[in-house]
Coordinates of N, CA and C in Angstrom, one line a residue:
X1102 N -8.5 -6.6 -2.6 CA -7.6 -7.5 -1.8 C -8.5 -8.7 -1.2
X1103 N -7.9 -10.1 -1.8 CA -8.9 -10.9 -1.5 C -8.6 -11.5 -0.2
X1104 N -7.3 -11.4 0.5 CA -6.8 -11.8 1.5 C -6.4 -10.9 2.5
X1105 N -6.6 -10.9 4.0 CA -6.1 -9.8 4.8 C -5.2 -10.4 5.7
X1106 N -5.1 -11.7 6.2 CA -4.1 -12.3 6.8 C -3.1 -11.8 7.2
X1107 N -2.8 -11.1 8.3 CA -1.5 -10.5 8.9 C -1.5 -9.0 8.4
X1108 N -2.6 -8.4 7.9 CA -2.5 -7.1 7.5 C -3.6 -6.2 8.1
X1109 N -4.4 -6.5 9.1 CA -5.5 -6.0 9.6 C -4.9 -4.8 10.2
X1110 N -4.0 -4.4 11.4 CA -3.7 -3.7 11.9 C -2.7 -2.7 10.6
X1111 N -2.3 -2.9 9.8 CA -1.9 -2.0 8.8 C -3.0 -1.2 8.1
X1112 N -3.7 -2.0 7.7 CA -5.3 -1.3 6.9 C -5.9 -0.5 7.9
X1113 N -5.9 -0.7 9.1 CA -6.5 0.5 10.5 C -5.7 1.5 10.4
X1114 N -4.2 1.4 10.3 CA -3.1 2.7 10.4 C -2.9 3.2 9.0
X1115 N -3.3 2.9 7.9 CA -3.1 3.3 6.7 C -3.1 4.8 6.2
X1116 N -4.3 5.2 7.1 CA -4.6 6.7 6.8 C -3.4 7.5 7.4
X1117 N -2.9 7.1 8.5 CA -2.0 7.8 9.0 C -0.4 7.9 8.1
X1118 N -0.2 7.1 7.2 CA 0.8 7.0 6.2 C 0.5 7.7 5.0
X1119 N -0.8 7.7 4.7 CA -1.4 8.3 3.2 C -0.7 10.0 3.4
X1120 N -0.4 10.6 2.2 CA -0.2 12.1 2.4 C -1.3 12.7 1.6
X1121 N -1.6 14.1 2.0 CA -2.8 14.7 1.7 C -3.2 14.3 0.3
X1122 N -4.2 14.3 0.1 CA -5.2 14.0 -1.4 C -4.5 12.5 -2.1
X1123 N -3.9 11.8 -1.3 CA -3.2 10.6 -2.1 C -4.2 9.6 -1.8
X1124 N -4.5 8.7 -3.1 CA -5.6 7.9 -3.3 C -4.9 6.7 -3.4
X1125 N -5.4 5.5 -2.7 CA -5.2 4.2 -2.9 C -6.0 3.4 -4.3
X1126 N -5.2 2.8 -5.0 CA -5.8 2.0 -5.8 C -6.0 0.8 -5.9
X1127 N -4.5 0.1 -5.2 CA -4.8 -1.2 -4.8 C -4.0 -1.5 -3.5
X1128 N -4.3 -2.6 -2.9 CA -3.9 -3.1 -1.5 C -3.8 -4.5 -1.7
X1129 N -2.7 -5.3 -1.1 CA -2.4 -6.9 -1.0 C -1.5 -7.0 0.3
X1130 N -1.5 -8.1 0.5 CA -0.8 -8.2 1.8 C 0.4 -9.3 1.3
X1131 N 1.6 -9.3 2.0 CA 2.9 -9.9 1.2 C 3.9 -9.7 2.6
X1132 N 4.9 -10.4 2.1 CA 6.2 -10.4 3.2 C 7.1 -9.8 2.4
X1133 N 7.6 -9.0 3.2 CA 9.0 -8.1 2.7 C 9.8 -7.8 3.9
X1134 N 11.3 -8.0 3.9 CA 12.0 -7.7 4.7 C 11.7 -8.2 6.4
X1135 N 11.3 -7.1 6.7 CA 10.6 -6.9 8.5 C 9.4 -8.3 8.6
X1136 N 8.9 -8.5 7.8 CA 7.7 -9.5 7.9 C 6.8 -9.2 7.4
X1137 N 5.5 -9.4 7.7 CA 4.2 -9.6 7.0 C 3.6 -8.2 7.1
X1138 N 3.2 -7.7 6.0 CA 2.4 -6.3 6.0 C 1.7 -6.0 4.9
X1139 N 1.6 -4.8 4.5 CA 0.6 -4.4 3.6 C 1.1 -3.5 2.4
X1140 N 1.1 -3.9 1.1 CA 1.6 -3.2 0.3 C 0.5 -2.5 -0.6
X1141 N 0.8 -0.7 -0.7 CA -0.1 -0.2 -1.0 C 0.2 0.6 -2.5
X1142 N -0.5 0.5 -3.1 CA -0.3 1.1 -4.6 C -1.3 2.5 -4.4
X1143 N -0.8 3.4 -4.7 CA -1.3 4.8 -4.5 C -1.3 5.7 -5.9
X1144 N -2.1 6.6 -6.2 CA -1.5 7.3 -7.2 C -0.3 8.1 -7.5
X1145 N 0.2 8.1 -6.3 CA 1.9 8.7 -6.4 C 2.9 7.7 -6.3
X1146 N 2.6 6.5 -5.8 CA 3.6 5.7 -5.2 C 3.6 4.5 -5.0
X1147 N 4.3 3.3 -4.6 CA 4.3 2.1 -3.9 C 4.8 1.8 -2.9
X1148 N 4.2 1.3 -1.9 CA 4.4 1.6 -0.6 C 4.4 0.2 0.4
X1149 N 5.3 -0.2 1.0 CA 5.1 -1.5 2.0 C 5.0 -0.9 3.3
X1150 N 4.1 -1.3 3.7 CA 4.0 -0.8 5.4 C 3.8 -2.1 6.4
X1151 N 4.6 -2.0 7.4 CA 4.5 -3.0 8.4 C 4.1 -2.3 9.8
X1152 N 3.3 -2.4 10.4 CA 3.0 -1.6 11.9 C 2.6 -2.4 12.7
X1153 N 3.7 -3.1 13.2 CA 3.4 -4.1 14.5 C 3.4 -3.1 15.8
X1154 N 3.4 -4.3 17.1 CA 3.1 -3.6 18.2 C 4.7 -2.9 18.7
X1155 N 5.6 -3.6 18.1 CA 6.9 -3.0 18.7 C 7.7 -2.2 17.7
X1156 N 7.5 -2.2 16.5 CA 8.2 -1.5 15.5 C 7.2 -1.2 14.3
X1157 N 7.5 -0.2 13.4 CA 6.8 0.3 12.1 C 7.9 0.3 10.9
X1158 N 7.4 0.0 10.0 CA 8.4 -0.2 9.0 C 7.7 0.4 7.8
X1159 N 8.3 1.2 7.0 CA 7.6 1.8 5.7 C 8.8 1.9 4.6
X1160 N 8.4 1.2 3.6 CA 9.4 1.4 2.3 C 8.6 2.3 1.3
X1161 N 9.0 3.0 0.7 CA 8.6 4.0 -0.3 C 9.1 3.7 -1.6
X1162 N 8.3 3.3 -2.8 CA 8.9 3.4 -4.4 C 8.2 4.4 -4.9
X1163 N 8.8 5.7 -5.2 CA 8.1 6.5 -6.0 C 8.3 6.2 -7.7
X1164 N 7.1 6.6 -8.4 CA 6.9 5.7 -9.7 C 8.3 6.2 -10.4
X1165 N 8.6 7.9 -10.2 CA 9.6 8.0 -10.9 C 11.3 7.0 -10.7
X1166 N 11.5 6.7 -9.5 CA 12.6 5.4 -9.2 C 12.3 4.2 -9.7
X1167 N 11.0 3.7 -9.9 CA 10.8 2.3 -10.5 C 11.1 2.2 -11.8
X1168 N 12.3 1.1 -12.4 CA 12.8 1.0 -13.6 C 11.6 -0.4 -14.0
X1169 N 11.5 -1.3 -12.9 CA 11.0 -2.3 -13.9 C 10.2 -3.3 -12.5
X1170 N 9.0 -3.8 -12.9 CA 8.3 -4.8 -12.0 C 8.1 -5.9 -12.6
X1171 N 8.3 -6.8 -11.7 CA 8.1 -8.5 -12.5 C 7.2 -8.9 -11.4
X1172 N 6.4 -10.1 -11.9 CA 5.5 -11.1 -11.2 C 6.0 -12.5 -11.7
X1173 N 5.8 -13.0 -10.7 CA 6.2 -14.7 -10.8 C 5.4 -15.5 -9.7
X1174 N 4.4 -16.5 -10.6 CA 3.5 -17.1 -9.7 C 3.8 -18.5 -9.5
X1175 N 3.8 -19.0 -8.2 CA 3.8 -20.3 -7.7 C 2.3 -21.3 -8.1
X1176 N 2.4 -22.1 -7.2 CA 1.2 -22.9 -7.2 C -0.1 -22.3 -6.6
X1177 N 0.2 -21.8 -5.3 CA -0.5 -21.0 -4.7 C -0.4 -19.5 -4.5
X1178 N 0.6 -19.2 -4.2 CA 0.8 -17.9 -4.2 C 2.3 -17.2 -5.1
X1179 N 2.3 -15.7 -5.1 CA 3.4 -15.2 -6.0 C 4.2 -14.3 -5.5
X1180 N 5.2 -13.7 -6.0 CA 6.1 -12.8 -5.8 C 6.3 -11.5 -6.8
X1181 N 6.4 -10.4 -6.1 CA 6.4 -9.1 -6.8 C 7.8 -8.9 -6.7
X1182 N 8.8 -8.8 -7.8 CA 10.1 -8.1 -7.9 C 10.1 -6.5 -8.6
X1183 N 10.7 -5.7 -7.6 CA 10.7 -4.3 -7.6 C 11.9 -4.0 -8.1
X1184 N 12.5 -3.6 -9.3 CA 13.8 -2.8 -9.4 C 13.7 -1.1 -9.4
X1185 N 14.1 -0.7 -8.6 CA 14.2 1.0 -8.5 C 15.6 1.6 -8.0
X1186 N 16.0 2.3 -8.3 CA 17.5 3.1 -8.1 C 18.2 2.1 -7.8
X1187 N 18.7 1.2 -9.0 CA 19.7 0.4 -8.8 C 19.5 -0.7 -7.4
X1188 N 18.5 -0.9 -7.0 CA 18.1 -1.9 -5.9 C 17.2 -2.8 -6.3
X1189 N 16.8 -4.1 -5.6 CA 15.9 -4.8 -6.2 C 15.3 -5.1 -4.8
X1190 N 14.0 -5.0 -4.9 CA 13.2 -5.5 -3.6 C 12.2 -6.7 -4.1
X1191 N 12.0 -7.3 -3.1 CA 11.1 -8.8 -3.4 C 10.0 -8.9 -2.0
X1192 N 8.9 -9.0 -2.7 CA 7.9 -9.2 -1.8 C 6.9 -10.4 -2.1
X1193 N 7.1 -11.4 -1.2 CA 6.9 -12.8 -1.3 C 5.2 -13.0 -0.7
X1194 N 5.0 -14.0 -1.0 CA 3.6 -14.6 -0.5 C 2.4 -13.9 -0.8
X1195 N 2.6 -13.3 -2.1 CA 1.0 -12.6 -2.4 C 0.2 -13.5 -3.1
X1196 N -1.1 -13.2 -2.4 CA -2.0 -13.7 -3.5 C -2.4 -13.8 -4.9
X1197 N -2.6 -14.5 -5.7 CA -2.1 -14.5 -7.1 C -2.8 -13.5 -7.9
X1198 N -4.0 -13.0 -7.6 CA -4.7 -12.5 -8.4 C -4.8 -10.9 -7.7
X1199 N -4.3 -10.6 -6.7 CA -3.8 -9.3 -6.4 C -2.7 -8.9 -6.7
X1200 N -1.7 -10.0 -6.8 CA -0.4 -9.8 -7.3 C -0.2 -9.2 -8.6
X1201 N -0.8 -10.0 -9.3 CA -1.0 -9.9 -11.1 C -1.5 -8.4 -11.0
X1202 N -2.5 -8.2 -10.3 CA -3.7 -6.8 -11.0 C -2.5 -5.8 -10.6
X1203 N -1.8 -5.9 -9.5 CA -0.9 -4.7 -9.1 C 0.2 -4.7 -9.8
X1204 N 0.9 -5.5 -10.3 CA 1.7 -5.5 -11.3 C 1.5 -4.7 -12.6
X1205 N 0.3 -5.2 -13.1 CA -0.2 -4.9 -14.1 C -0.4 -3.1 -14.4
X1206 N -1.0 -2.8 -12.9 CA -1.0 -1.4 -12.8 C 0.4 -0.8 -12.7
X1207 N 1.0 -1.2 -12.1 CA 2.3 -0.5 -11.8 C 3.2 -0.6 -13.3
X1208 N 3.2 -1.5 -13.9 CA 3.5 -1.3 -15.2 C 2.9 -0.7 -16.3
X1209 N 1.6 -0.5 -16.2 CA 0.8 0.7 -16.9 C 1.4 2.0 -16.9
X1210 N 1.6 2.4 -14.9 CA 1.9 3.6 -15.1 C 3.5 4.0 -15.5
X1211 N 4.3 2.9 -15.3 CA 6.0 3.3 -15.4 C 5.8 3.2 -17.0
X1212 N 5.1 2.7 -17.8 CA 5.4 2.4 -19.2 C 5.1 4.0 -20.0
X1213 N 4.1 4.7 -19.4 CA 3.6 6.0 -19.6 C 4.5 7.0 -19.2
X1214 N 5.6 6.5 -18.8 CA 6.8 7.6 -18.6 C 6.5 8.7 -17.2
X1215 N 7.5 9.6 -17.0 CA 7.3 10.5 -16.2 C 6.3 11.4 -16.4
X1216 N 6.0 11.8 -17.6 CA 5.3 13.0 -18.4 C 3.8 12.7 -18.1
X1217 N 3.6 11.4 -17.9 CA 2.2 11.2 -17.6 C 2.0 10.5 -16.2
X1218 N 3.1 10.4 -15.4 CA 3.0 9.8 -14.2 C 2.3 11.3 -13.3
X1219 N 1.5 10.8 -11.9 CA 1.1 12.2 -11.3 C 2.3 12.8 -10.8
X1220 N 1.9 14.2 -10.9 CA 3.1 15.1 -10.1 C 3.2 15.0 -8.8
X1221 N 4.2 15.1 -8.3 CA 4.6 14.7 -7.0 C 3.9 15.7 -6.2
X1222 N 3.7 15.4 -4.5 CA 2.8 16.7 -4.0 C 4.0 17.6 -3.6
X1223 N 3.1 18.6 -3.4 CA 4.0 19.8 -3.1 C 4.5 19.7 -1.6
X1224 N 5.7 20.2 -1.3 CA 6.1 20.3 0.0 C 4.8 20.5 1.0
X1225 N 4.4 19.9 2.2 CA 3.5 20.2 3.1 C 4.4 21.0 4.2
X1226 N 4.1 22.0 4.7 CA 4.6 22.4 5.8 C 4.0 21.6 7.1
X1227 N 5.1 21.6 8.0 CA 4.5 20.9 9.5 C 3.6 21.6 10.2
X1228 N 2.4 20.9 10.4 CA 1.6 21.6 11.3 C 1.3 20.8 12.6
X1229 N 0.8 21.1 13.5 CA 0.7 20.5 14.6 C 0.2 19.2 14.3
X1230 N 0.4 18.2 15.3 CA -0.2 16.7 14.9 C -1.7 17.0 15.7
X1231 N -2.7 16.4 14.9 CA -4.0 16.7 15.6 C -4.1 15.4 16.7
X1232 N -5.2 15.8 17.4 CA -5.2 14.9 18.4 C -5.7 13.3 17.9
X1233 N -4.9 12.2 18.8 CA -5.0 10.9 18.4 C -6.8 10.6 17.9
X1234 N -6.8 9.9 16.8 CA -8.1 9.4 16.5 C -8.2 8.2 17.2
X1235 N -9.6 7.7 17.4 CA -10.1 6.6 18.0 C -10.0 5.6 16.5
X1236 N -9.8 4.3 16.7 CA -9.6 3.2 16.0 C -11.1 3.3 15.0
X1237 N -12.3 3.7 15.6 CA -13.4 4.0 14.9 C -13.2 5.0 13.8
X1238 N -12.9 6.0 14.3 CA -12.6 7.3 13.3 C -11.7 6.9 12.3
X1239 N -10.5 6.2 12.5 CA -9.5 5.9 11.6 C -10.3 5.1 10.4
X1240 N -11.3 4.0 10.9 CA -11.8 3.1 9.9 C -12.8 3.9 9.1
X1241 N -13.4 4.7 9.7 CA -14.4 5.6 9.2 C -13.7 6.7 8.0
X1242 N -12.5 7.0 8.4 CA -11.9 7.8 7.5 C -11.4 7.0 6.4
X1243 N -10.9 6.0 6.4 CA -10.4 4.8 5.4 C -11.7 4.8 4.5
X1244 N -12.9 4.3 5.2 CA -14.0 4.4 4.3 C -14.5 5.5 3.3
X1245 N -14.5 6.6 4.2 CA -14.5 7.9 3.6 C -13.8 8.1 2.2
X1246 N -12.4 7.9 2.4 CA -11.5 8.0 1.4 C -11.5 7.0 0.2
X1247 N -12.6 5.9 0.2 CA -12.7 4.7 -0.6 C -11.7 3.7 -0.4
X1248 N -10.9 3.7 0.5 CA -10.2 2.4 0.6 C -11.0 1.2 1.3
X1249 N -11.8 1.5 1.9 CA -12.6 0.3 2.3 C -14.1 0.4 1.9
X1250 N -14.4 -0.8 1.4 CA -15.8 -0.9 0.8 C -16.7 -0.7 2.0
X1251 N -18.0 -0.6 2.3 CA -19.2 -0.6 3.4 C -19.0 -1.8 3.9
X1252 N -18.7 -3.0 2.9 CA -18.7 -4.5 3.5 C -17.6 -4.6 4.4
X1253 N -16.3 -4.2 3.9 CA -15.2 -4.2 5.0 C -15.3 -3.4 6.2
X1254 N -15.9 -2.4 5.9 CA -16.1 -1.4 7.0 C -16.9 -1.9 8.0
X1255 N -18.4 -2.5 7.6 CA -18.9 -3.3 8.7 C -18.1 -4.1 9.5
X1256 N -17.1 -5.2 8.4 CA -16.5 -6.2 9.3 C -15.6 -5.4 10.2
X1257 N -14.9 -4.8 10.2 CA -14.0 -3.8 10.7 C -14.5 -3.2 12.0
X1258 N -15.4 -2.8 12.0 CA -16.3 -2.0 12.9 C -16.8 -3.1 13.9
X1259 N -17.5 -4.5 13.6 CA -18.1 -5.2 14.3 C -16.5 -6.0 15.3
X1260 N -15.5 -5.7 14.8 CA -14.2 -6.4 15.4 C -14.1 -5.7 16.4
X1261 N -14.2 -4.1 16.3 CA -13.7 -3.2 17.1 C -14.5 -3.3 18.7

């Protein structure tokens, strides 16, 4: 992720939105519907996450529902268009290198077809919610999962 402008809160909260055993492969910032947020590509799905002070929005695009993904680039920024289940979703103001890499990764996954896509996670039974994590613990968990590099971890910890 080359630029984080407008996505720092979502990066800190990302661990709360990931499913057990889910691995993040690509991150990028962009504008979708309700505003600026984080676009996350995992081994199981594509997700848009906006975690603001007054509202939280997530939009999931499971790989088996995505029929195609398009990339278009302008002078400075680009746009990702996702066609899923007969709907069209557009994520604007995406950094060009990040957007192109993510679209290439998604196209690689969907071109292999459902037989090669990762199996969906088994339903998880509800367990009592754990005690809230401190900001440091959440950032540490993201580092341990490989979402943040050691350099990114250091920058975020210094901000806390």
